[in-house]
Coordinates of N, CA and C in Angstrom, one line a residue:
M15 N -8.7 -23.8 53.3 CA -10.1 -24.3 54.2 C -10.6 -23.6 54.5
A16 N -11.7 -23.5 54.9 CA -12.7 -22.9 55.6 C -13.0 -23.1 57.2
S17 N -13.4 -21.8 57.8 CA -13.6 -22.9 59.2 C -15.5 -23.0 59.3
L18 N -15.5 -23.3 60.1 CA -17.4 -23.8 60.5 C -18.3 -22.2 60.4
P19 N -18.7 -22.7 60.4 CA -20.0 -21.3 60.0 C -19.8 -20.8 61.9
R20 N -20.0 -19.5 61.6 CA -20.2 -19.1 63.0 C -20.7 -17.8 62.5
Q21 N -21.9 -17.0 63.6 CA -22.7 -16.1 63.1 C -22.0 -15.2 64.6
T22 N -22.7 -13.9 64.8 CA -21.8 -12.7 65.5 C -22.5 -12.1 65.8
T23 N -23.8 -11.5 66.6 CA -24.8 -10.3 66.6 C -24.0 -9.0 66.3
T24 N -25.4 -8.4 65.5 CA -24.9 -6.7 65.2 C -24.7 -6.1 66.5
L25 N -24.9 -5.9 67.5 CA -24.9 -5.7 68.7 C -22.7 -5.8 69.0
T26 N -22.4 -7.0 69.0 CA -20.9 -6.8 68.8 C -20.2 -6.8 68.3
G27 N -20.5 -6.7 67.0 CA -20.5 -5.5 65.8 C -20.2 -4.0 65.8
L28 N -21.2 -3.9 66.4 CA -21.3 -2.1 66.8 C -20.7 -1.9 67.8
A29 N -20.6 -2.5 69.0 CA -20.3 -2.6 70.2 C -18.3 -1.7 69.8
L30 N -18.1 -3.2 69.0 CA -16.4 -3.3 69.0 C -16.2 -2.1 67.9
G31 N -17.1 -1.3 66.8 CA -17.2 -0.1 66.3 C -16.5 0.7 67.2
L32 N -17.6 0.8 68.4 CA -18.1 2.3 68.7 C -16.7 2.2 70.1
V33 N -16.1 1.2 70.2 CA -14.9 0.3 71.3 C -13.8 1.7 70.3
A34 N -13.8 0.8 68.9 CA -12.5 1.6 68.0 C -12.6 2.8 68.0
F35 N -13.8 3.4 67.8 CA -13.6 4.9 67.9 C -13.7 5.7 68.9
L36 N -13.6 5.1 70.2 CA -13.6 6.0 71.5 C -12.2 6.3 71.2
C37 N -12.1 4.2 71.5 CA -10.4 4.4 71.9 C -9.3 5.4 71.0
A38 N -9.7 5.3 69.6 CA -8.8 6.5 68.0 C -7.8 6.8 68.7
A39 N -8.4 8.1 70.1 CA -7.1 8.9 70.1 C -5.9 8.7 71.4
G40 N -6.4 7.1 71.9 CA -5.2 6.7 72.7 C -5.3 6.4 74.2
P41 N -6.4 6.8 75.1 CA -6.5 6.4 76.3 C -6.9 5.0 76.5
C42 N -7.3 4.4 75.6 CA -8.4 2.9 75.6 C -7.3 2.1 75.6
S43 N -6.0 2.2 74.4 CA -5.5 1.5 74.0 C -3.4 1.9 74.2
G44 N -3.5 3.2 75.5 CA -2.5 3.2 76.3 C -1.9 2.8 77.2
S45 N -3.1 1.9 77.5 CA -2.5 1.1 78.8 C -2.2 -0.7 78.7
G46 N -1.3 -1.2 79.0 CA -1.2 -2.5 79.5 C -0.7 -3.2 78.0
G47 N -0.7 -4.3 78.0 CA -0.8 -5.1 77.0 C 0.6 -5.3 75.9
A48 N 0.8 -5.7 74.9 CA 2.1 -5.4 74.1 C 2.2 -4.6 72.9
S49 N 3.5 -4.0 72.5 CA 3.5 -2.9 71.2 C 3.0 -4.1 69.9
V50 N 2.3 -4.2 69.1 CA 2.1 -5.0 68.3 C 3.1 -4.9 67.4
P51 N 3.4 -3.5 66.8 CA 4.8 -3.2 65.8 C 6.1 -4.2 66.5
S52 N 6.2 -3.5 67.4 CA 7.5 -4.5 67.9 C 6.9 -6.1 67.8
V53 N 6.1 -6.8 68.6 CA 6.4 -8.0 68.6 C 6.1 -8.8 67.5
V54 N 5.2 -8.0 66.4 CA 4.7 -8.9 65.0 C 6.2 -8.0 64.4
T55 N 7.3 -8.8 64.1 CA 8.3 -8.4 63.7 C 8.9 -8.9 62.3
E56 N 9.4 -8.5 61.5 CA 10.1 -9.0 60.0 C 9.8 -10.1 60.2
A57 N 10.7 -10.3 60.4 CA 11.5 -11.5 60.9 C 10.0 -12.5 61.3
F58 N 9.6 -12.5 62.2 CA 8.8 -13.4 62.7 C 7.1 -13.4 61.7
F59 N 7.0 -12.7 61.4 CA 5.7 -12.3 60.2 C 6.5 -13.4 58.8
N60 N 7.8 -12.8 58.5 CA 8.3 -13.7 57.6 C 8.3 -15.3 57.7
G61 N 8.8 -15.4 58.6 CA 9.2 -16.9 59.2 C 8.0 -17.9 59.3
I62 N 7.0 -17.2 58.8 CA 5.2 -18.3 58.7 C 5.0 -18.2 57.6
K63 N 5.3 -17.5 57.0 CA 4.9 -17.0 55.3 C 6.3 -17.9 54.4
S64 N 7.3 -17.9 54.7 CA 8.1 -18.7 54.1 C 8.0 -19.9 53.8
Q65 N 7.1 -20.7 55.0 CA 6.9 -22.0 54.6 C 6.5 -22.6 53.6
A66 N 5.6 -21.4 53.0 CA 3.9 -21.4 52.5 C 5.2 -21.5 50.9
G67 N 4.3 -22.6 49.7 CA 5.6 -22.5 48.8 C 5.3 -21.2 47.7
D68 N 6.4 -21.1 46.9 CA 6.3 -19.9 45.9 C 5.3 -20.2 44.6
E69 N 4.4 -21.2 44.9 CA 3.4 -21.0 44.3 C 1.5 -20.3 44.4
C70 N 2.1 -20.7 45.8 CA 0.5 -19.9 46.6 C 0.3 -18.7 46.5
E71 N -1.1 -18.9 46.2 CA -1.6 -17.1 46.0 C -1.7 -16.1 47.0
G72 N -1.1 -16.4 48.0 CA -1.3 -15.9 49.5 C -0.1 -15.2 50.0
K73 N 1.3 -15.9 49.0 CA 2.6 -15.3 48.8 C 3.1 -13.6 48.6
N74 N 2.4 -13.0 47.7 CA 2.9 -11.7 47.6 C 1.2 -10.7 48.3
F75 N 0.6 -11.7 48.9 CA -0.5 -10.7 49.1 C -0.3 -10.3 50.5
Y76 N -0.4 -11.5 51.3 CA -0.1 -11.0 52.8 C 1.3 -10.5 53.4
T77 N 1.0 -9.3 54.0 CA 2.5 -8.6 54.0 C 2.2 -8.1 55.8
R78 N 3.4 -8.0 56.6 CA 3.7 -7.7 57.6 C 2.6 -5.6 57.3
G79 N 3.2 -5.0 56.4 CA 2.7 -3.8 56.5 C 1.2 -4.0 57.0
A80 N 0.7 -4.9 55.8 CA -1.0 -4.8 55.6 C -1.3 -5.0 56.9
F81 N -1.3 -6.3 57.6 CA -1.2 -6.7 59.1 C -1.4 -5.7 60.0
L82 N 0.1 -4.7 59.8 CA 0.0 -3.6 61.3 C -1.3 -2.5 60.6
S83 N -1.2 -2.4 59.5 CA -1.9 -1.5 59.0 C -3.3 -1.5 59.4
A84 N -3.5 -2.8 59.4 CA -5.1 -3.6 59.6 C -5.1 -3.6 61.3
A85 N -4.0 -3.8 62.2 CA -4.2 -3.9 63.3 C -4.7 -2.3 63.9
G86 N -4.3 -1.3 63.5 CA -4.1 -0.3 64.0 C -5.7 0.5 63.9
S87 N -6.1 -0.6 63.1 CA -8.0 0.1 63.2 C -8.5 -0.9 64.7
F88 N -7.8 -1.7 64.9 CA -8.2 -2.3 66.4 C -7.4 -1.9 67.3
P89 N -7.3 -0.9 68.1 CA -6.7 -0.5 69.3 C -6.9 -1.8 70.5
G90 N -7.5 -2.2 70.5 CA -7.7 -3.3 71.5 C -6.6 -4.4 71.4
F91 N -6.5 -5.1 70.5 CA -6.1 -6.1 70.2 C -5.0 -6.2 70.7
A92 N -4.4 -7.0 71.6 CA -3.3 -7.1 72.8 C -3.0 -6.3 73.1
R93 N -4.3 -5.6 73.7 CA -4.1 -4.8 74.8 C -5.1 -5.0 76.1
G94 N -4.7 -4.6 76.8 CA -5.7 -4.2 78.1 C -5.3 -5.7 79.1
G95 N -4.3 -6.2 79.4 CA -4.1 -6.6 79.9 C -2.1 -6.7 79.8
S96 N -1.8 -7.7 80.7 CA -0.4 -7.5 80.8 C 0.4 -7.3 79.4
E97 N 1.6 -7.4 79.1 CA 2.9 -7.8 77.7 C 2.3 -9.2 78.2
G98 N 2.4 -10.0 78.1 CA 2.5 -11.5 78.3 C 1.1 -12.0 77.7
D99 N 0.0 -11.5 78.4 CA -1.4 -11.4 77.5 C -1.4 -10.6 76.2
G100 N -1.0 -10.1 76.1 CA -0.9 -9.3 74.8 C -0.2 -10.3 73.9
K101 N 0.7 -10.4 74.3 CA 1.7 -11.6 72.9 C 1.1 -12.7 73.0
R102 N 0.3 -13.6 73.9 CA -0.4 -14.5 73.5 C -1.3 -14.4 72.6
E103 N -2.8 -13.6 72.6 CA -3.4 -13.1 71.8 C -2.5 -12.8 70.5
V104 N -1.6 -12.8 70.4 CA -1.0 -12.7 68.9 C -0.8 -13.8 68.8
A105 N 0.3 -14.2 69.6 CA 0.4 -16.1 68.7 C -0.4 -16.7 68.6
A106 N -2.0 -16.2 69.4 CA -2.7 -16.6 68.9 C -3.3 -16.2 67.4
F107 N -3.3 -15.4 67.4 CA -3.7 -15.0 66.4 C -3.4 -15.5 64.7
F108 N -2.0 -15.6 64.9 CA -1.1 -16.1 64.0 C -1.5 -17.8 64.0
A109 N -1.8 -18.2 65.1 CA -1.7 -19.9 65.2 C -3.3 -19.9 64.5
H110 N -4.4 -19.3 64.4 CA -5.4 -19.9 63.7 C -5.4 -19.5 62.0
A111 N -4.4 -18.4 61.8 CA -4.0 -18.3 61.0 C -3.6 -18.6 60.1
T112 N -2.1 -19.2 60.5 CA -1.6 -20.0 60.1 C -2.2 -21.5 59.6
Y113 N -2.9 -22.1 60.5 CA -4.2 -23.4 60.5 C -5.1 -22.9 58.9
E114 N -5.6 -22.0 59.4 CA -6.3 -21.6 58.1 C -5.7 -21.7 56.6
T115 N -4.8 -21.1 56.7 CA -4.0 -20.6 55.5 C -3.1 -21.5 55.2
G116 N -2.6 -22.4 55.5 CA -1.4 -23.1 55.1 C -0.4 -21.9 55.7
H117 N 0.2 -21.4 56.0 CA 1.4 -20.7 56.4 C 1.0 -19.7 55.5
F118 N -0.6 -19.1 55.4 CA -0.6 -17.7 54.3 C -0.3 -18.4 52.7
C119 N -0.3 -18.9 52.9 CA -0.7 -19.8 51.2 C -1.7 -19.5 50.4
Y120 N -2.9 -19.5 51.6 CA -4.3 -19.5 50.6 C -5.3 -18.4 51.6
I121 N -5.5 -17.4 50.0 CA -6.3 -15.9 50.3 C -7.9 -17.1 50.6
S122 N -8.2 -17.6 49.4 CA -9.4 -18.2 49.6 C -9.4 -19.5 49.6
E123 N -11.2 -19.8 50.4 CA -11.0 -21.7 50.2 C -10.5 -22.4 49.1
I124 N -10.0 -23.4 48.9 CA -9.9 -24.2 48.0 C -11.5 -24.8 46.9
N125 N -12.3 -25.1 47.4 CA -13.8 -25.2 47.1 C -14.9 -24.1 47.2
R126 N -14.3 -22.9 45.9 CA -14.8 -22.2 45.9 C -16.3 -22.4 45.4
A127 N -16.8 -23.3 45.1 CA -18.3 -23.5 44.3 C -19.3 -23.5 46.1
N128 N -18.7 -23.4 47.2 CA -19.7 -23.1 48.3 C -20.5 -21.9 48.3
V129 N -21.5 -21.7 48.6 CA -22.4 -20.1 48.5 C -22.1 -19.7 49.8
F130 N -22.3 -20.4 50.8 CA -22.7 -20.5 52.1 C -23.0 -18.9 52.8
C131 N -24.4 -19.2 51.9 CA -25.3 -18.1 52.2 C -26.8 -18.3 52.9
D132 N -27.0 -17.8 54.5 CA -27.8 -18.3 55.1 C -29.4 -17.3 54.6
A133 N -29.9 -17.9 53.7 CA -31.1 -16.9 53.0 C -32.5 -16.6 54.3
S134 N -31.7 -17.2 55.4 CA -33.4 -16.7 56.6 C -32.7 -15.8 57.4
S135 N -31.3 -15.1 57.0 CA -30.7 -14.0 57.9 C -31.2 -12.4 56.6
R136 N -32.3 -11.6 57.3 CA -33.3 -10.8 56.8 C -31.9 -9.5 57.0
Q137 N -31.2 -9.2 58.1 CA -30.5 -8.4 58.3 C -29.5 -7.8 57.3
W138 N -29.0 -9.4 57.5 CA -27.9 -9.8 55.9 C -28.3 -9.9 54.6
P139 N -28.9 -9.9 54.0 CA -29.3 -10.8 53.2 C -28.2 -10.9 51.8
C140 N -28.2 -12.1 51.4 CA -26.7 -12.3 50.3 C -27.0 -11.2 49.3
A141 N -26.5 -10.6 48.6 CA -26.8 -10.0 47.2 C -26.5 -11.1 46.0
P142 N -27.6 -10.7 45.1 CA -27.6 -11.8 44.0 C -25.6 -12.8 43.2
G143 N -26.3 -13.5 42.5 CA -24.5 -14.1 42.6 C -23.7 -14.0 43.1
K144 N -23.5 -13.8 44.6 CA -22.0 -13.3 45.6 C -21.9 -15.1 46.4
K145 N -21.1 -15.4 46.8 CA -20.6 -16.6 47.0 C -20.1 -15.7 48.5
Y146 N -20.1 -16.6 49.8 CA -19.5 -16.4 50.9 C -18.9 -17.3 51.2
Y147 N -17.7 -17.8 50.5 CA -17.0 -18.6 51.1 C -16.2 -18.1 51.6
G148 N -15.1 -18.9 52.4 CA -13.6 -18.7 53.2 C -13.2 -17.9 52.7
R149 N -13.4 -16.5 53.1 CA -12.0 -15.5 52.6 C -11.0 -15.2 53.3
G150 N -9.7 -14.8 53.3 CA -8.8 -14.0 54.7 C -7.9 -14.8 55.5
P151 N -7.2 -14.1 56.2 CA -6.5 -15.1 57.4 C -6.8 -16.2 58.3
L152 N -8.0 -15.2 58.8 CA -9.3 -16.7 59.1 C -10.1 -17.2 58.3
Q153 N -10.4 -16.7 56.9 CA -11.4 -17.9 55.7 C -12.9 -17.3 56.6
L154 N -12.9 -15.9 57.1 CA -14.3 -15.9 56.3 C -15.0 -16.1 55.9
S155 N -16.5 -16.2 56.3 CA -17.6 -17.4 55.8 C -18.8 -17.0 56.0
W156 N -19.9 -16.9 55.4 CA -21.2 -16.8 55.6 C -21.7 -15.4 55.2
N157 N -22.7 -14.8 54.8 CA -23.3 -13.8 54.8 C -23.7 -13.2 56.0
F158 N -24.1 -14.0 56.4 CA -24.0 -13.2 58.9 C -22.8 -12.9 59.1
N159 N -21.6 -13.3 58.3 CA -20.7 -12.6 59.0 C -19.5 -11.8 58.2
Y160 N -20.1 -11.7 56.9 CA -19.8 -10.8 55.7 C -20.3 -9.5 56.0
G161 N -21.7 -9.5 56.5 CA -22.4 -7.9 57.0 C -21.8 -7.1 58.0
P162 N -21.6 -8.1 59.3 CA -21.0 -6.9 60.3 C -19.7 -6.5 60.1
A163 N -19.1 -7.9 60.1 CA -17.9 -7.3 58.9 C -17.4 -6.6 58.2
G164 N -18.4 -5.9 57.7 CA -17.8 -5.0 56.6 C -18.8 -3.9 56.9
E165 N -19.7 -3.4 57.9 CA -20.1 -2.4 58.5 C -18.7 -2.0 59.6
S166 N -18.4 -3.3 60.2 CA -17.4 -2.9 61.2 C -16.2 -1.6 61.0
I167 N -15.8 -2.4 59.6 CA -14.5 -1.8 58.9 C -14.9 -0.8 57.9
G168 N -16.0 0.1 57.3 CA -16.3 0.2 56.6 C -16.5 0.4 55.3
V169 N -16.6 -0.7 55.0 CA -16.3 -1.9 53.5 C -17.6 -2.5 52.9
D170 N -18.5 -2.1 52.3 CA -19.3 -3.3 52.2 C -19.4 -4.5 51.3
L171 N -18.8 -5.5 52.0 CA -18.6 -6.5 52.3 C -19.8 -8.0 51.9
L172 N -21.1 -7.3 52.0 CA -22.3 -8.1 51.3 C -22.2 -8.4 49.4
R173 N -22.1 -6.8 49.4 CA -22.0 -6.9 48.1 C -20.7 -7.3 47.3
D174 N -19.3 -6.9 48.4 CA -18.5 -7.2 47.2 C -17.8 -7.8 48.5
P175 N -17.5 -9.1 48.8 CA -17.4 -10.5 49.2 C -15.4 -10.3 48.8
D176 N -15.5 -10.3 47.8 CA -14.3 -10.7 47.1 C -13.5 -9.5 47.5
R177 N -13.7 -8.4 48.1 CA -12.8 -7.2 48.4 C -12.1 -8.3 49.0
V178 N -12.2 -9.2 50.1 CA -11.8 -9.7 51.2 C -10.5 -10.3 50.6
A179 N -10.3 -10.5 49.4 CA -9.4 -11.5 48.4 C -8.7 -10.8 47.7
K180 N -9.2 -9.8 47.4 CA -8.3 -9.0 46.2 C -7.4 -7.6 47.6
D181 N -7.7 -7.1 49.0 CA -7.4 -6.3 49.1 C -6.9 -6.5 50.4
P182 N -5.2 -6.4 50.6 CA -4.7 -7.4 52.3 C -5.2 -7.3 53.5
V183 N -5.6 -5.2 53.5 CA -5.5 -4.6 54.4 C -7.1 -5.1 54.6
V184 N -7.9 -5.2 53.9 CA -9.2 -5.1 54.1 C -9.5 -6.5 54.3
S185 N -8.6 -7.6 54.1 CA -7.9 -9.1 54.3 C -8.2 -9.4 55.6
F186 N -6.8 -8.2 56.3 CA -6.9 -8.3 57.8 C -7.4 -8.1 58.7
K187 N -8.1 -7.3 58.2 CA -8.8 -6.3 59.3 C -10.1 -7.1 59.4
A188 N -11.2 -7.8 58.6 CA -11.9 -9.0 58.5 C -11.4 -9.5 59.4
A189 N -9.9 -10.4 59.7 CA -9.4 -11.9 59.8 C -9.4 -10.8 61.3
L190 N -9.2 -9.7 61.9 CA -9.2 -9.4 63.1 C -10.4 -9.1 63.5
W191 N -11.3 -8.6 62.7 CA -12.8 -8.4 63.2 C -13.5 -9.8 64.1
S192 N -13.0 -11.2 63.2 CA -12.9 -12.2 63.6 C -13.1 -12.2 65.1
L193 N -11.4 -12.2 64.8 CA -10.7 -12.6 66.8 C -11.4 -11.8 67.5
M194 N -11.3 -10.2 67.0 CA -11.9 -9.6 67.9 C -13.7 -9.4 69.2
S195 N -14.3 -10.5 67.7 CA -16.3 -10.5 67.9 C -16.1 -11.4 68.8
S196 N -15.2 -12.8 68.5 CA -15.3 -13.5 69.1 C -14.2 -14.6 70.3
A197 N -12.6 -14.4 69.9 CA -11.9 -15.3 70.4 C -11.4 -14.0 72.1
H198 N -11.0 -12.5 71.4 CA -10.3 -11.4 72.3 C -11.1 -12.3 73.7
Q199 N -12.4 -12.4 73.8 CA -12.9 -12.6 75.4 C -12.1 -13.8 76.0
A200 N -11.9 -14.6 75.2 CA -11.6 -16.0 75.4 C -9.9 -16.4 75.5
V201 N -9.5 -15.6 75.4 CA -8.1 -15.5 75.4 C -7.3 -15.5 76.9
P202 N -8.5 -15.4 77.8 CA -7.1 -15.2 79.0 C -8.2 -16.7 79.7
R203 N -9.0 -17.2 79.5 CA -9.2 -18.4 79.3 C -8.1 -19.7 78.7
G204 N -7.4 -19.3 78.0 CA -6.4 -20.0 77.6 C -6.6 -20.4 75.6
F205 N -5.3 -20.7 75.3 CA -6.0 -20.6 74.0 C -6.8 -21.7 73.8
G206 N -7.2 -22.7 74.2 CA -8.4 -23.7 74.0 C -9.5 -23.3 73.6
A207 N -10.2 -22.0 74.5 CA -11.1 -21.2 74.7 C -11.1 -20.3 73.4
T208 N -9.8 -19.9 73.1 CA -10.0 -19.7 71.3 C -10.9 -20.2 70.2
V209 N -10.4 -21.8 70.7 CA -11.2 -22.5 69.1 C -12.3 -22.5 68.9
G210 N -12.4 -22.7 70.3 CA -14.7 -22.9 70.1 C -15.1 -21.4 69.5
A211 N -14.3 -20.3 70.5 CA -15.3 -18.8 70.2 C -14.9 -18.9 69.1
I212 N -13.7 -19.1 68.2 CA -13.6 -18.3 66.9 C -14.7 -19.1 66.2
D213 N -15.1 -20.3 66.1 CA -16.3 -20.7 65.6 C -17.3 -21.5 65.9
G214 N -17.9 -19.7 66.9 CA -19.6 -19.8 67.4 C -19.8 -20.5 68.5
G215 N -18.8 -20.5 69.2 CA -19.2 -21.4 70.7 C -19.0 -22.3 70.3
L216 N -18.7 -23.4 69.3 CA -18.8 -24.6 69.4 C -17.5 -25.3 70.3
A217 N -17.4 -26.4 70.7 CA -16.8 -27.2 71.5 C -15.7 -27.7 70.6
C218 N -14.9 -26.5 71.0 CA -13.0 -27.3 70.2 C -13.7 -27.3 68.5
G219 N -14.9 -26.4 68.0 CA -15.1 -25.9 66.6 C -14.8 -26.8 66.6
G220 N -15.8 -28.3 66.7 CA -16.0 -29.2 66.0 C -14.7 -30.3 65.1
R221 N -13.9 -29.5 65.7 CA -12.8 -30.0 65.5 C -12.1 -31.4 66.1
N222 N -11.4 -32.1 65.2 CA -10.7 -33.7 65.6 C -9.4 -33.5 66.4
P223 N -8.9 -34.2 67.4 CA -8.0 -34.3 67.6 C -6.7 -33.6 67.5
A224 N -6.5 -34.2 65.8 CA -5.9 -34.1 65.5 C -5.1 -32.8 64.9
Q225 N -6.7 -31.8 64.4 CA -6.6 -30.6 64.0 C -6.5 -29.4 65.4
V226 N -7.0 -29.5 66.2 CA -6.7 -28.9 67.3 C -5.1 -28.9 67.8
N227 N -4.3 -30.8 67.7 CA -3.0 -30.7 68.2 C -2.4 -29.5 67.7
A228 N -2.9 -29.2 66.5 CA -2.2 -29.0 65.1 C -2.2 -27.5 65.3
L229 N -3.2 -27.1 65.8 CA -3.6 -25.5 66.7 C -2.5 -24.8 67.6
V230 N -2.5 -25.8 68.3 CA -1.6 -25.7 69.6 C -0.1 -26.0 69.6
G231 N 0.6 -26.8 69.1 CA 1.2 -26.9 68.1 C 1.7 -25.4 67.2
Y232 N 1.4 -24.9 66.5 CA 1.7 -23.4 66.1 C 1.3 -22.5 67.4
Y233 N 0.4 -22.6 68.0 CA 0.5 -21.5 69.0 C 1.6 -21.5 70.1
R234 N 2.1 -23.0 70.2 CA 3.2 -23.1 71.6 C 4.5 -22.3 70.4
R235 N 4.9 -22.6 69.4 CA 5.5 -22.4 68.3 C 5.8 -20.9 68.5
Y236 N 5.0 -20.0 68.3 CA 4.5 -18.4 68.7 C 5.1 -18.3 69.5
C237 N 4.7 -18.3 70.8 CA 4.6 -17.9 72.1 C 6.1 -18.2 72.3
Q238 N 6.7 -19.3 72.1 CA 8.3 -19.4 72.1 C 9.3 -18.8 71.9
Q239 N 8.4 -18.1 70.1 CA 8.9 -17.0 69.3 C 9.3 -15.8 69.7
L240 N 8.2 -15.3 70.6 CA 8.0 -14.7 70.9 C 8.1 -14.0 72.7
G241 N 8.4 -15.4 73.2 CA 9.0 -15.3 74.4 C 8.5 -14.7 75.4
V242 N 7.3 -15.6 75.4 CA 6.0 -15.8 76.1 C 5.6 -17.3 76.8
G243 N 5.2 -17.6 77.7 CA 4.6 -18.1 78.2 C 3.2 -19.4 77.5
P244 N 3.0 -20.7 77.3 CA 1.6 -20.6 77.0 C 0.3 -20.1 77.4
G245 N 0.7 -20.1 79.1 CA -0.4 -19.9 80.1 C -0.7 -21.7 79.9
N246 N -2.0 -21.8 80.6 CA -2.8 -23.1 80.9 C -3.6 -23.3 79.7
N247 N -4.6 -24.6 80.3 CA -6.2 -24.4 79.3 C -5.7 -24.8 77.6
L248 N -4.4 -24.9 77.1 CA -4.5 -24.8 76.0 C -5.4 -25.8 75.0
T249 N -5.8 -26.9 75.5 CA -6.6 -27.5 74.8 C -8.4 -27.4 75.0
C250 N -9.1 -26.9 74.5 CA -10.6 -27.2 74.7 C -11.4 -28.8 74.7

């Protein structure tokens, strides 16, 4: 399934790239938060993926190693607050990824006929013959998201959107870009705030109560597994 259309400004993508560059040496990422490799253990990651059927396309695509490699490019992920705050951000990411991909079953959205090209976007023009349907853990969609995501992670995703479905590290980088561009700042306000943030600021992302409840259920489960309270404001 693909998440609803969301547009992120270029300035946000550039700012995140600058932060990642400046923090790469350590000062920004060395204080506060949680150690992502310690939190996202093999048991935690595979515990999610194991619920996908053996026939799933993502079964051998999504790996903990690819996730950790991608997370290394985002020093602000799960950092900056308390250890509990970091764990809640990890839980939030995997709750959204679980929902969007069916426990890492899907790499691309089911309906691959969707083009999702906003022809009015002059900054991120669609490449001829390319489709920008949902791909990856957070189902990156639309040319105006593929463009800045690719610019941030150093891959031309406008011309090669399929890279998100072929390279697991790029796939996780694109997903983490989505999170850091939108929901990262919303995490302190509660999991509910991340739902609308990821979907472009829409109230609850336009999702129905059953969908929101499913997301909250995943989030609660992962918080429990990570040994941290879920916090307040779980719904939006």
